[in-house]
Structure formats: C-alpha cells, structure tokens
mmCIF file of C-alpha atoms in Angstrom:
data_model
loop_
_atom_site.group_PDB
_atom_site.id
_atom_site.type_symbol
_atom_site.label_atom_id
_atom_site.label_comp_id
_atom_site.label_asym_id
_atom_site.label_seq_id
_atom_site.Cartn_x
_atom_site.Cartn_y
_atom_site.Cartn_z
ATOM 1 C CA MET A 159 19.265 -28.615 13.691
ATOM 2 C CA ARG A 160 15.829 -28.690 11.993
ATOM 3 C CA ARG A 161 13.989 -25.866 10.313
ATOM 4 C CA SER A 162 10.729 -25.028 12.104
ATOM 5 C CA CYS A 163 7.592 -24.343 10.093
ATOM 6 C CA ASP A 164 6.229 -22.253 13.034
ATOM 7 C CA GLN A 165 7.681 -19.206 11.361
ATOM 8 C CA ALA A 166 8.053 -18.163 7.646
ATOM 9 C CA THR A 167 11.694 -17.854 6.563
ATOM 10 C CA GLY A 168 11.298 -16.595 3.082
ATOM 11 C CA PRO A 169 12.240 -12.990 2.107
ATOM 12 C CA GLY A 170 9.938 -10.691 0.300
ATOM 13 C CA THR A 171 6.702 -8.886 0.350
ATOM 14 C CA ILE A 172 3.172 -10.406 0.320
ATOM 15 C CA ARG A 173 1.487 -8.618 -2.601
ATOM 16 C CA THR A 174 -2.113 -8.299 -1.290
ATOM 17 C CA ALA A 175 -5.399 -7.261 -2.556
ATOM 18 C CA ILE A 176 -8.349 -6.468 -0.391
ATOM 19 C CA ILE A 177 -11.804 -6.755 -1.691
ATOM 20 C CA THR A 178 -14.840 -5.538 0.358
ATOM 21 C CA LEU A 179 -18.211 -6.863 -0.571
ATOM 22 C CA SER A 180 -20.937 -4.585 0.528
ATOM 23 C CA ASP A 181 -23.940 -3.148 -1.348
ATOM 24 C CA LYS A 182 -24.013 -0.137 0.847
ATOM 25 C CA GLY A 183 -20.300 0.232 0.682
ATOM 26 C CA ALA A 184 -20.281 0.163 -2.996
ATOM 27 C CA LYS A 185 -22.837 2.894 -3.189
ATOM 28 C CA GLY A 186 -20.828 5.053 -0.750
ATOM 29 C CA GLU A 187 -23.477 4.706 1.917
ATOM 30 C CA ARG A 188 -21.227 2.954 4.430
ATOM 31 C CA GLU A 189 -17.535 3.557 5.298
ATOM 32 C CA ASP A 190 -15.394 0.440 4.899
ATOM 33 C CA GLU A 191 -14.052 -0.028 8.284
ATOM 34 C CA SER A 192 -13.244 -3.824 7.773
ATOM 35 C CA GLY A 193 -10.974 -3.117 4.872
ATOM 36 C CA ARG A 194 -8.946 -0.692 6.858
ATOM 37 C CA VAL A 195 -8.646 -3.300 9.739
ATOM 38 C CA ILE A 196 -7.381 -5.818 7.231
ATOM 39 C CA ARG A 197 -4.724 -3.332 5.793
ATOM 40 C CA ASP A 198 -3.606 -2.521 9.362
ATOM 41 C CA MET A 199 -3.093 -6.180 10.335
ATOM 42 C CA VAL A 200 -1.485 -7.515 7.136
ATOM 43 C CA THR A 201 1.199 -4.822 7.043
ATOM 44 C CA GLY A 202 2.529 -6.443 10.267
ATOM 45 C CA ILE A 203 3.473 -9.458 8.351
ATOM 46 C CA GLY A 204 5.172 -7.763 5.530
ATOM 47 C CA ALA A 205 2.150 -7.424 3.238
ATOM 48 C CA ASP A 206 1.987 -4.691 0.565
ATOM 49 C CA VAL A 207 -1.480 -3.757 -0.210
ATOM 50 C CA ARG A 208 -1.323 -3.318 -3.991
ATOM 51 C CA HIS A 209 -5.109 -3.332 -4.739
ATOM 52 C CA TYR A 210 -8.219 -2.300 -2.887
ATOM 53 C CA GLU A 211 -11.820 -2.088 -3.921
ATOM 54 C CA VAL A 212 -15.386 -2.170 -2.717
ATOM 55 C CA LEU A 213 -17.931 -4.159 -4.765
ATOM 56 C CA PRO A 214 -21.575 -4.804 -4.528
ATOM 57 C CA ASP A 215 -22.627 -8.356 -3.374
ATOM 58 C CA GLU A 216 -22.875 -9.575 -6.903
ATOM 59 C CA ARG A 217 -21.418 -13.019 -7.672
ATOM 60 C CA GLU A 218 -20.297 -12.382 -11.211
ATOM 61 C CA ARG A 219 -18.437 -9.226 -10.137
ATOM 62 C CA ILE A 220 -16.779 -10.980 -7.321
ATOM 63 C CA VAL A 221 -15.759 -13.887 -9.577
ATOM 64 C CA ASP A 222 -14.248 -11.551 -12.098
ATOM 65 C CA ALA A 223 -12.347 -9.618 -9.538
ATOM 66 C CA LEU A 224 -11.002 -12.732 -7.922
ATOM 67 C CA LYS A 225 -9.842 -14.166 -11.322
ATOM 68 C CA ARG A 226 -8.359 -10.988 -12.498
ATOM 69 C CA HIS A 227 -6.228 -10.579 -9.437
ATOM 70 C CA ALA A 228 -5.211 -14.228 -9.044
ATOM 71 C CA ASP A 229 -4.597 -14.713 -12.658
ATOM 72 C CA SER A 230 -2.439 -11.510 -12.969
ATOM 73 C CA GLY A 231 0.588 -13.085 -11.186
ATOM 74 C CA ALA A 232 0.921 -9.723 -9.430
ATOM 75 C CA ILE A 233 -1.047 -10.756 -6.282
ATOM 76 C CA ASP A 234 0.004 -13.348 -3.690
ATOM 77 C CA LEU A 235 -2.946 -12.988 -1.293
ATOM 78 C CA ILE A 236 -6.514 -11.854 -1.831
ATOM 79 C CA LEU A 237 -8.607 -11.124 1.332
ATOM 80 C CA THR A 238 -12.220 -10.524 1.049
ATOM 81 C CA THR A 239 -14.522 -9.103 3.608
ATOM 82 C CA GLY A 240 -18.308 -9.419 3.675
ATOM 83 C CA GLY A 241 -20.833 -11.646 2.104
ATOM 84 C CA THR A 242 -20.063 -14.773 4.265
ATOM 85 C CA GLY A 243 -23.245 -15.219 6.131
ATOM 86 C CA VAL A 244 -26.638 -16.567 5.339
ATOM 87 C CA ALA A 245 -28.453 -13.471 3.994
ATOM 88 C CA PRO A 246 -29.835 -13.762 0.464
ATOM 89 C CA ARG A 247 -27.227 -11.403 -0.971
ATOM 90 C CA ASP A 248 -24.279 -13.184 0.749
ATOM 91 C CA VAL A 249 -22.638 -14.827 -2.153
ATOM 92 C CA THR A 250 -18.911 -14.477 -1.458
ATOM 93 C CA PRO A 251 -18.280 -18.150 -0.706
ATOM 94 C CA GLU A 252 -20.091 -19.354 -3.931
ATOM 95 C CA ALA A 253 -18.158 -16.827 -6.099
ATOM 96 C CA THR A 254 -14.740 -18.033 -4.348
ATOM 97 C CA ARG A 255 -15.598 -21.612 -4.726
ATOM 98 C CA GLU A 256 -16.105 -21.083 -8.395
ATOM 99 C CA VAL A 257 -12.650 -19.663 -8.912
ATOM 100 C CA ILE A 258 -10.359 -21.686 -6.598
ATOM 101 C CA ASP A 259 -8.417 -24.745 -7.728
ATOM 102 C CA ARG A 260 -8.104 -26.229 -4.257
ATOM 103 C CA GLU A 261 -9.860 -25.466 -1.029
ATOM 104 C CA LEU A 262 -8.029 -24.949 2.404
ATOM 105 C CA PRO A 263 -10.602 -26.011 4.890
ATOM 106 C CA GLY A 264 -8.165 -25.777 7.838
ATOM 107 C CA MET A 265 -8.232 -22.014 7.668
ATOM 108 C CA SER A 266 -11.916 -21.472 7.651
ATOM 109 C CA GLU A 267 -12.281 -24.219 10.264
ATOM 110 C CA ALA A 268 -9.753 -22.440 12.487
ATOM 111 C CA MET A 269 -11.602 -19.157 12.145
ATOM 112 C CA ARG A 270 -14.906 -20.572 13.020
ATOM 113 C CA ALA A 271 -13.628 -22.412 15.894
ATOM 114 C CA GLU A 272 -11.975 -19.298 17.412
ATOM 115 C CA SER A 273 -15.150 -17.197 16.660
ATOM 116 C CA LEU A 274 -17.417 -19.726 18.388
ATOM 117 C CA LYS A 275 -15.564 -19.020 21.596
ATOM 118 C CA LYS A 276 -17.080 -15.484 21.426
ATOM 119 C CA THR A 277 -20.361 -15.940 19.795
ATOM 120 C CA PRO A 278 -22.746 -18.686 18.714
ATOM 121 C CA HIS A 279 -23.412 -16.655 15.631
ATOM 122 C CA ALA A 280 -20.014 -17.854 14.207
ATOM 123 C CA MET A 281 -21.482 -21.122 13.163
ATOM 124 C CA LEU A 282 -23.412 -19.182 10.627
ATOM 125 C CA SER A 283 -20.180 -18.159 8.748
ATOM 126 C CA ARG A 284 -19.754 -19.867 5.353
ATOM 127 C CA ALA A 285 -16.332 -18.295 4.711
ATOM 128 C CA ILE A 286 -13.865 -20.461 2.764
ATOM 129 C CA ALA A 287 -10.168 -20.304 1.931
ATOM 130 C CA GLY A 288 -8.487 -21.634 -1.210
ATOM 131 C CA MET A 289 -5.862 -21.376 -3.895
ATOM 132 C CA ARG A 290 -6.140 -20.175 -7.425
ATOM 133 C CA LYS A 291 -2.762 -20.814 -9.280
ATOM 134 C CA GLN A 292 -0.222 -19.320 -6.918
ATOM 135 C CA THR A 293 -2.696 -16.914 -5.112
ATOM 136 C CA LEU A 294 -4.258 -17.637 -1.642
ATOM 137 C CA ILE A 295 -7.868 -16.405 -1.249
ATOM 138 C CA VAL A 296 -9.445 -16.080 2.076
ATOM 139 C CA ASN A 297 -12.972 -14.887 2.850
ATOM 140 C CA LEU A 298 -13.379 -12.891 6.119
ATOM 141 C CA PRO A 299 -16.638 -11.674 7.700
ATOM 142 C CA GLY A 300 -17.854 -8.247 7.135
ATOM 143 C CA SER A 301 -17.809 -6.594 10.629
ATOM 144 C CA PRO A 302 -14.547 -4.996 11.734
ATOM 145 C CA ARG A 303 -14.542 -6.877 15.047
ATOM 146 C CA ALA A 304 -15.068 -10.338 13.287
ATOM 147 C CA VAL A 305 -12.423 -9.378 10.835
ATOM 148 C CA ARG A 306 -9.891 -8.686 13.532
ATOM 149 C CA GLU A 307 -10.868 -11.891 15.403
ATOM 150 C CA ASN A 308 -10.714 -14.158 12.301
ATOM 151 C CA LEU A 309 -7.612 -12.646 10.651
ATOM 152 C CA ALA A 310 -5.627 -12.844 13.964
ATOM 153 C CA VAL A 311 -6.263 -16.631 13.862
ATOM 154 C CA ILE A 312 -4.782 -17.311 10.490
ATOM 155 C CA LEU A 313 -2.203 -14.362 10.340
ATOM 156 C CA PRO A 314 0.557 -16.518 11.832
ATOM 157 C CA ALA A 315 0.149 -19.258 9.110
ATOM 158 C CA LEU A 316 -0.214 -16.879 5.976
ATOM 159 C CA VAL A 317 3.412 -16.324 5.088
ATOM 160 C CA HIS A 318 4.155 -20.102 5.218
ATOM 161 C CA ALA A 319 1.090 -20.910 3.233
ATOM 162 C CA ILE A 320 1.984 -18.409 0.543
ATOM 163 C CA GLU A 321 5.635 -19.794 0.356
ATOM 164 C CA LYS A 322 4.319 -23.258 -0.065
ATOM 165 C CA ILE A 323 1.694 -22.280 -2.663
ATOM 166 C CA LYS A 324 4.507 -20.529 -4.734
ATOM 167 C CA GLY A 325 6.546 -23.715 -4.665
ATOM 168 C CA ASP A 326 8.816 -23.530 -1.723
ATOM 169 C CA PRO A 327 10.547 -26.883 -1.813
ATOM 170 C CA SER A 328 12.004 -26.834 1.655
ATOM 171 C CA ASP A 329 11.084 -29.620 4.045
ATOM 172 C CA CYS A 330 9.852 -28.142 7.290
ATOM 173 C CA GLY A 331 11.484 -31.067 9.290
ATOM 174 C CA ALA A 332 14.729 -31.243 7.109
ATOM 175 C CA PRO A 333 17.967 -30.371 8.757
ATOM 176 C CA LEU A 334 19.166 -26.860 8.146
#
C-alpha cells in the first residue's frame, strides 16, 4: 500500500494570517469582503486565522507585514488579497518577491489558468506564491469572486504544501 499525496495526512491546524491590500479599505471607505471570503474558505481545511489586517497599497508596509508574520514562527500560511493587477499602486507581487526565499510558480500558474476559463482579464494577474522560511505566502486577487475562484484551485494542495515546507520527510510514493 502506498501513501497518496492527493490528501494531506498530517494533524494540526494551519496557523493563518490574512492581509488585505486596499487603499480604500485601509481608510475605512470599503468593506473587506475578500478577506471574509478567504476566512470562510480556509476554515474548511483546518485553518485557524490568527491574524487579519487591512493595509494600504504601500510596498514597504506590505514587506514589513510579510516578514513580521513569516519570521515570527507563529504563522504557517499568509494569504494576501489585492494589489496583484497592473494599476500603478498594485505592488503586492513586488513586495512578496522581495521577502520570499523560493517561488512556487505552479500555484500562480494554476490560478491564472483556471481564471482564464472565465475571463481574459486573468492574464493581467501578477499574483505569485512562495515560501519564506517555513511559511507559505500566496497572493490572491482583490475581488471576492476572483478570490473564491483562485483559492478554490489551490485549496486542495495547501495542507500538503505546508507539511512539506515544514519538513515532512515522508515520501508520497513510499509504502505505508
């Protein structure tokens, strides 16, 4: 009998931070529906949202927040929403790229591929995913609908990805 990597097998909770990047949201001029969608979706895979914040689209503030949470050792997964497009203030991918140790292009490619089935605007997404130390960081789009669509694509792989990032030595093809 071989262990399948299609499902995560490790126990525990995914300690999660949600960071919404929105100038209007940070000023209290817009309700953060996307952050709520993320929270609702990740609780289904055993995530415990331990931190939530709304920041303006300012690169240095984003970099600081990503480093602070990833370096704390208290967060396994950081999900950002917003700032992934082509507008002048969309700087989330640049901030993320500045802090990650290794990129995981398959996650962003999968999200864009699925989104392209619904809208040609998906090709404008610059969202990335990567690791900093033992924390997975994933950029999601800003709209609630796009968050739902993109997160649904990667949700089945998140637990396994986090197990591996944290050093799970099991061989997915090894006999049980």
